[in-house]
């Protein structure tokens, strides 16, 4: 398909038309000096382009490791946390959250809602540590003073006994109060 | 899984595994495509440092957004798009005066070139200088089409324009570049 460019030759054809017909020059192309000159320039361009395609500019040798370090750091921050051991086993924060919510649900009058799990800064491969923010809804008539301590105790126990990670910090947020 | 075995896996398989959090699968993808993405970035932004940063950002962004990729086999096209976008953003943010520094940087760079005639090297230098004279969008269109062989459809998506406008930009780029190459005909 021809595209009208701003580069119209005195003979009326434009550069793009010459390019498209570069290997099948017609009667006009053979006799027109303007087209012939442009065709020659385009042939030089084509040859230089081939050289550019062949040019072997390699990325720096450590680019892959830098990318993967950034990916691993990102993963640490977001989706998964390590399990104790050789550092190869990981658990998704969603799975951790599900276990912790279930533990909190066991307390009368408490319903776990959002549970955000993050790897703690002090966490290491041999000693994985997490930080958790758990928001709960409580039912006014059912909840006693000790309920929060009980939630805390159960969530901490679930983290270490059911997952195997240490819970360094648990922020409990009462997000809603339901009528009993 | 051995390296040889992993290297033979197709993109779609590696993408599916990466999405499940398999970082070794993703590393294979990075290894496979860092070269073409780096060369594309270098040709669009013109400096090694910016090209490296752009490619690193692209692969990190791609990892985070794997969940949004509907067709696992379309990973490469998606990479081309993301890299082009990233490079055009870098150029938009760059201060106007940085262009002159860029020329010096580029010509001072060591190049791995196959042995060839002095004239061919001179033509290649002229072409690269001429590329810097194009607008970023023209340059991106021309490099994607002529050096990386991408389709008009892909290029249009990559620079956020219609295919018609991509063809127009390519035509202008080609005419400008041919003019610069005229002394060698």
Coordinates of C-alpha atoms in Angstrom, one line a residue:
Chain A
X1 CA 0.0 0.0 0.0
X2 CA 1.4 3.4 -1.0
X3 CA 1.7 6.0 1.7
X4 CA 1.9 9.6 0.6
X5 CA 4.9 11.1 2.2
X6 CA 6.2 14.7 2.2
X7 CA 9.1 13.5 0.0
X8 CA 7.7 14.0 -3.5
X9 CA 10.3 13.9 -6.3
X10 CA 10.1 16.4 -9.2
X11 CA 8.8 13.6 -11.4
X12 CA 5.8 13.2 -9.1
X13 CA 6.7 9.9 -7.4
X14 CA 7.6 9.9 -3.8
X15 CA 10.4 8.2 -1.9
X16 CA 8.2 5.5 -0.5
X17 CA 7.0 4.5 -4.0
X18 CA 10.6 4.1 -5.1
X19 CA 11.3 2.0 -2.0
X20 CA 8.3 -0.3 -2.7
X21 CA 9.5 -0.9 -6.3
X22 CA 13.2 -1.0 -5.4
X23 CA 13.7 -4.5 -6.8
X24 CA 11.3 -4.4 -9.7
X25 CA 12.2 -1.1 -11.4
X26 CA 9.7 -0.3 -14.1
X27 CA 10.2 1.7 -17.3
X28 CA 9.8 5.1 -15.5
X29 CA 12.3 4.1 -12.8
X30 CA 14.9 3.1 -15.4
X31 CA 14.7 6.3 -17.2
X32 CA 13.9 8.9 -14.5
X33 CA 17.1 10.4 -13.0
X34 CA 15.3 11.5 -9.8
X35 CA 14.0 8.0 -9.1
X36 CA 17.4 6.5 -10.0
X37 CA 19.2 8.7 -7.5
X38 CA 16.7 8.0 -4.7
X39 CA 16.9 4.3 -5.5
X40 CA 20.6 4.3 -5.2
X41 CA 20.4 6.1 -1.8
X42 CA 17.8 3.6 -0.6
X43 CA 20.1 0.7 -1.7
X44 CA 22.9 2.1 0.4
X45 CA 20.4 2.5 3.3
X46 CA 19.3 -1.1 2.9
X47 CA 22.9 -2.3 2.9
X48 CA 23.8 -0.2 6.0
X49 CA 20.6 -1.5 7.7
X50 CA 21.7 -5.1 7.1
X51 CA 25.0 -4.2 8.8
X52 CA 23.1 -2.8 11.7
X53 CA 21.0 -6.0 12.0
X54 CA 24.2 -8.0 12.1
X55 CA 25.9 -5.8 14.7
X56 CA 26.6 -7.8 17.8
X57 CA 26.0 -5.5 20.7
X58 CA 25.6 -7.7 23.7
X59 CA 23.9 -6.7 26.9
X60 CA 26.2 -6.4 30.0
X61 CA 27.1 -9.8 31.3
X62 CA 25.3 -9.2 34.7
X63 CA 22.0 -8.0 33.3
X64 CA 20.2 -11.3 33.9
X65 CA 21.4 -11.5 37.5
X66 CA 20.4 -7.9 38.1
X67 CA 16.9 -8.5 36.7
X68 CA 16.5 -11.7 38.8
X69 CA 17.7 -9.9 41.9
X70 CA 15.0 -7.3 41.4
X71 CA 12.4 -10.0 40.7
X72 CA 13.4 -11.9 43.9
X73 CA 13.3 -8.7 45.9
X74 CA 9.9 -8.0 44.5
X75 CA 8.7 -11.5 45.4
X76 CA 10.0 -11.1 48.9
X77 CA 8.0 -7.9 49.2
X78 CA 4.8 -9.2 47.8
X79 CA 3.5 -12.7 46.9
X80 CA 5.4 -15.3 48.9
X81 CA 7.3 -15.8 52.1
X82 CA 10.0 -18.4 52.7
X83 CA 9.5 -21.5 54.7
X84 CA 12.1 -22.8 57.1
X85 CA 14.8 -25.0 55.4
X86 CA 17.0 -24.6 52.4
X87 CA 15.3 -21.5 51.2
X88 CA 13.7 -23.2 48.1
X89 CA 10.3 -23.8 49.7
X90 CA 8.0 -20.8 49.8
X91 CA 4.4 -20.3 50.7
X92 CA 2.1 -17.7 49.2
X93 CA 1.0 -14.9 51.5
X94 CA -2.6 -15.8 50.5
X95 CA -2.2 -19.3 51.9
X96 CA -0.7 -17.9 55.1
X97 CA -3.5 -15.4 55.4
X98 CA -6.1 -18.2 55.0
X99 CA -4.6 -20.2 57.9
X100 CA -4.4 -17.1 60.2
X101 CA -7.9 -16.0 59.4
X102 CA -9.2 -19.5 60.3
X103 CA -7.3 -19.3 63.6
X104 CA -8.9 -16.0 64.5
X105 CA -12.3 -17.2 63.5
X106 CA -12.1 -19.8 66.3
X107 CA -12.6 -17.1 68.9
X108 CA -16.3 -16.4 69.8
X109 CA -17.7 -13.2 68.3
X110 CA -14.7 -12.6 66.0
X111 CA -14.7 -12.8 62.2
X112 CA -11.5 -12.3 60.4
X113 CA -11.6 -10.0 57.3
X114 CA -8.5 -8.7 55.5
X115 CA -5.2 -10.3 56.4
X116 CA -2.1 -8.7 55.0
X117 CA 1.1 -10.8 55.3
X118 CA 4.6 -9.5 54.7
X119 CA 8.0 -10.8 55.2
X120 CA 9.7 -9.0 58.1
X121 CA 13.0 -7.1 57.4
X122 CA 14.8 -9.3 59.9
X123 CA 13.7 -12.5 58.1
X124 CA 16.3 -15.0 57.0
X125 CA 16.3 -18.3 55.1
X126 CA 16.9 -20.3 58.3
X127 CA 14.5 -18.2 60.4
X128 CA 11.6 -16.8 58.3
X129 CA 9.8 -14.0 60.0
X130 CA 6.5 -12.4 59.0
X131 CA 4.5 -9.4 59.9
X132 CA 0.7 -9.4 59.8
X133 CA -2.1 -6.9 59.8
X134 CA -5.3 -8.6 60.5
X135 CA -8.6 -6.8 60.5
X136 CA -11.6 -8.3 62.2
X137 CA -15.3 -7.8 62.7
X138 CA -16.6 -8.3 66.2
X139 CA -20.0 -9.1 67.4
X140 CA -20.7 -6.7 70.2
X141 CA -22.5 -8.9 72.7
X142 CA -20.2 -11.9 72.3
X143 CA -16.8 -10.3 72.5
X144 CA -15.2 -10.1 75.9
X145 CA -12.1 -8.2 77.0
X146 CA -10.0 -11.3 76.7
X147 CA -11.0 -11.9 73.1
X148 CA -8.3 -9.8 71.6
X149 CA -5.6 -11.6 73.6
X150 CA -7.2 -14.9 72.6
X151 CA -7.1 -13.9 68.9
X152 CA -3.4 -12.9 69.2
X153 CA -2.6 -16.1 71.0
X154 CA -4.3 -18.3 68.4
X155 CA -2.9 -16.5 65.4
X156 CA 0.7 -16.6 66.8
X157 CA 0.3 -20.3 67.5
X158 CA -1.1 -21.0 64.0
X159 CA 1.8 -19.2 62.4
X160 CA 4.4 -21.3 64.2
X161 CA 2.6 -24.6 64.5
X162 CA 0.8 -24.8 61.2
X163 CA 3.1 -22.9 58.9
X164 CA 6.5 -22.8 60.6
X165 CA 7.2 -19.1 60.5
X166 CA 7.7 -16.7 63.3
X167 CA 5.2 -13.9 63.6
X168 CA 7.1 -10.9 64.8
X169 CA 4.4 -8.4 64.7
X170 CA 0.6 -8.7 64.6
X171 CA -1.5 -5.6 64.1
X172 CA -5.1 -6.2 65.1
X173 CA -7.6 -3.8 63.6
X174 CA -11.3 -3.9 64.5
X175 CA -12.8 -3.0 61.1
X176 CA -16.4 -3.4 62.0
X177 CA -18.7 -4.0 65.0
X178 CA -21.8 -6.1 64.4
X179 CA -24.9 -6.1 66.5
X180 CA -25.1 -9.2 68.7
Chain B
X1 CA 15.7 -29.7 35.6
X2 CA 18.9 -29.4 33.6
X3 CA 19.8 -26.2 31.8
X4 CA 19.7 -27.9 28.4
X5 CA 16.3 -29.2 29.0
X6 CA 15.0 -25.8 30.3
X7 CA 16.5 -24.0 27.3
X8 CA 14.4 -26.1 25.0
X9 CA 11.1 -25.1 26.6
X10 CA 8.8 -23.0 24.6
X11 CA 7.7 -19.5 25.7
X12 CA 4.2 -20.4 26.6
X13 CA 5.4 -23.1 28.9
X14 CA 7.9 -20.8 30.6
X15 CA 5.3 -18.1 30.9
X16 CA 2.8 -20.4 32.5
X17 CA 5.4 -21.6 35.0
X18 CA 6.6 -18.1 35.7
X19 CA 3.1 -17.0 36.5
X20 CA 2.9 -19.7 39.1
X21 CA 5.9 -18.2 40.7
X22 CA 8.6 -20.3 39.1
X23 CA 11.6 -17.9 39.0
X24 CA 13.9 -20.3 37.3
X25 CA 11.4 -20.5 34.4
X26 CA 11.3 -16.7 34.3
X27 CA 15.1 -16.5 34.3
X28 CA 15.1 -18.6 31.1
X29 CA 12.8 -16.1 29.5
X30 CA 15.0 -13.2 30.6
X31 CA 18.1 -15.0 29.2
X32 CA 16.3 -15.7 25.9
X33 CA 15.2 -12.1 25.3
X34 CA 17.5 -9.8 27.1
X35 CA 19.7 -9.5 23.9
X36 CA 17.0 -8.3 21.4
X37 CA 15.4 -6.1 24.1
X38 CA 18.7 -4.5 25.0
X39 CA 19.6 -3.8 21.4
X40 CA 16.1 -2.4 20.7
X41 CA 16.4 -0.1 23.7
X42 CA 20.0 0.9 22.8
X43 CA 18.9 1.9 19.3
X44 CA 15.9 3.9 20.5
X45 CA 17.4 5.7 23.6
X46 CA 21.0 5.8 22.3
X47 CA 22.9 5.3 25.6
X48 CA 24.0 2.1 27.2
X49 CA 23.1 3.2 30.8
X50 CA 19.5 4.1 29.8
X51 CA 19.1 1.0 27.7
X52 CA 20.2 -1.2 30.7
X53 CA 17.8 0.5 33.1
X54 CA 15.0 0.3 30.6
X55 CA 15.5 -3.4 30.0
X56 CA 15.7 -4.1 33.7
X57 CA 12.5 -2.2 34.4
X58 CA 10.8 -4.0 31.5
X59 CA 11.6 -7.5 32.8
X60 CA 10.5 -6.6 36.3
X61 CA 7.3 -5.0 35.1
X62 CA 6.7 -8.1 32.9
X63 CA 7.1 -10.4 35.9
X64 CA 4.6 -8.4 37.9
X65 CA 2.1 -8.3 35.1
X66 CA 2.3 -11.9 34.0
X67 CA -1.2 -12.3 35.4
X68 CA -2.6 -9.8 32.9
X69 CA -1.2 -11.6 29.8
X70 CA -4.0 -13.5 28.3
X71 CA -2.1 -15.4 25.6
X72 CA 1.0 -17.1 27.0
X73 CA 2.4 -17.4 23.5
X74 CA 2.2 -13.6 23.0
X75 CA 5.0 -12.9 25.5
X76 CA 7.6 -11.7 23.0
X77 CA 5.2 -9.3 21.2
X78 CA 4.3 -8.0 24.7
X79 CA 8.0 -7.5 25.6
X80 CA 8.6 -5.5 22.4
X81 CA 5.6 -3.3 23.2
X82 CA 6.7 -2.7 26.8
X83 CA 10.3 -2.0 25.9
X84 CA 9.3 0.5 23.2
X85 CA 7.0 2.2 25.6
X86 CA 9.6 2.3 28.3
X87 CA 12.2 3.8 26.0
X88 CA 9.8 6.5 24.6
X89 CA 9.0 7.4 28.2
X90 CA 12.8 7.7 29.0
X91 CA 13.2 10.0 26.1
X92 CA 10.2 12.1 27.0
X93 CA 11.6 12.6 30.5
X94 CA 15.1 13.4 29.4
X95 CA 16.2 17.0 29.5
X96 CA 16.7 18.6 26.1
X97 CA 20.4 19.3 26.6
X98 CA 21.1 15.7 27.3
X99 CA 21.1 15.0 23.5
X100 CA 24.5 16.4 22.9
X101 CA 26.1 14.4 25.7
X102 CA 24.5 11.4 24.1
X103 CA 26.3 11.8 20.8
X104 CA 29.6 11.8 22.5
X105 CA 28.8 8.8 24.6
X106 CA 27.6 6.8 21.6
X107 CA 30.7 7.5 19.5
X108 CA 33.0 6.7 22.4
X109 CA 31.5 3.3 22.8
X110 CA 33.5 0.2 22.1
X111 CA 31.7 -1.8 19.5
X112 CA 31.9 -5.5 18.6
X113 CA 31.8 -5.4 14.9
X114 CA 32.6 -8.0 12.4
X115 CA 35.6 -7.1 10.3
X116 CA 34.5 -5.1 7.4
X117 CA 35.6 -2.4 5.0
X118 CA 36.3 1.1 6.3
X119 CA 33.6 2.4 4.0
X120 CA 31.0 0.1 5.5
X121 CA 31.8 1.3 9.0
X122 CA 31.6 4.9 7.9
X123 CA 28.1 4.1 6.4
X124 CA 27.0 2.5 9.6
X125 CA 28.2 5.5 11.7
X126 CA 26.3 7.8 9.3
X127 CA 23.2 5.7 9.7
X128 CA 23.4 5.8 13.5
X129 CA 23.9 9.5 13.5
X130 CA 21.0 9.9 11.1
X131 CA 18.8 7.8 13.4
X132 CA 19.5 10.2 16.2
X133 CA 18.1 13.0 14.0
X134 CA 14.7 11.3 13.8
X135 CA 11.9 11.9 16.3
X136 CA 11.8 9.2 19.0
X137 CA 8.5 7.8 17.5
X138 CA 9.9 7.7 14.0
X139 CA 13.1 6.1 15.2
X140 CA 11.1 3.5 17.2
X141 CA 9.0 2.7 14.2
X142 CA 11.9 2.3 11.9
X143 CA 14.0 0.2 14.3
X144 CA 11.1 -2.1 15.1
X145 CA 10.3 -2.6 11.4
X146 CA 13.7 -2.6 9.7
X147 CA 16.0 -4.0 12.4
X148 CA 13.7 -6.2 14.4
X149 CA 11.2 -7.2 11.7
X150 CA 8.0 -6.6 13.7
X151 CA 4.6 -6.3 12.0
X152 CA 2.8 -3.0 11.4
X153 CA 0.1 -4.2 13.7
X154 CA 2.6 -4.8 16.6
X155 CA 4.4 -1.5 16.0
X156 CA 1.1 0.4 16.0
X157 CA 0.2 -1.1 19.4
X158 CA 3.7 -0.5 20.7
X159 CA 3.6 3.3 20.0
X160 CA -0.1 3.7 20.5
X161 CA -0.9 4.9 16.9
X162 CA -2.8 3.6 13.9
X163 CA -1.1 1.3 11.4
X164 CA -1.6 4.1 8.8
X165 CA 0.3 6.5 11.0
X166 CA 3.0 4.0 11.5
X167 CA 3.4 3.6 7.8
X168 CA 3.6 7.4 7.4
X169 CA 6.3 7.7 10.1
X170 CA 8.2 4.9 8.5
X171 CA 8.1 6.6 5.1
X172 CA 9.3 9.8 6.5
X173 CA 12.1 8.1 8.5
X174 CA 13.2 6.1 5.4
X175 CA 13.2 9.3 3.2
X176 CA 15.3 11.2 5.8
X177 CA 17.7 8.3 6.3
X178 CA 18.1 7.8 2.5
X179 CA 19.0 11.4 2.2
X180 CA 21.8 11.0 4.7
X181 CA 23.1 8.0 2.9
X182 CA 23.2 9.7 -0.5
X183 CA 26.9 10.6 -0.4
X184 CA 27.7 6.8 -0.5
X185 CA 25.8 6.0 -3.6

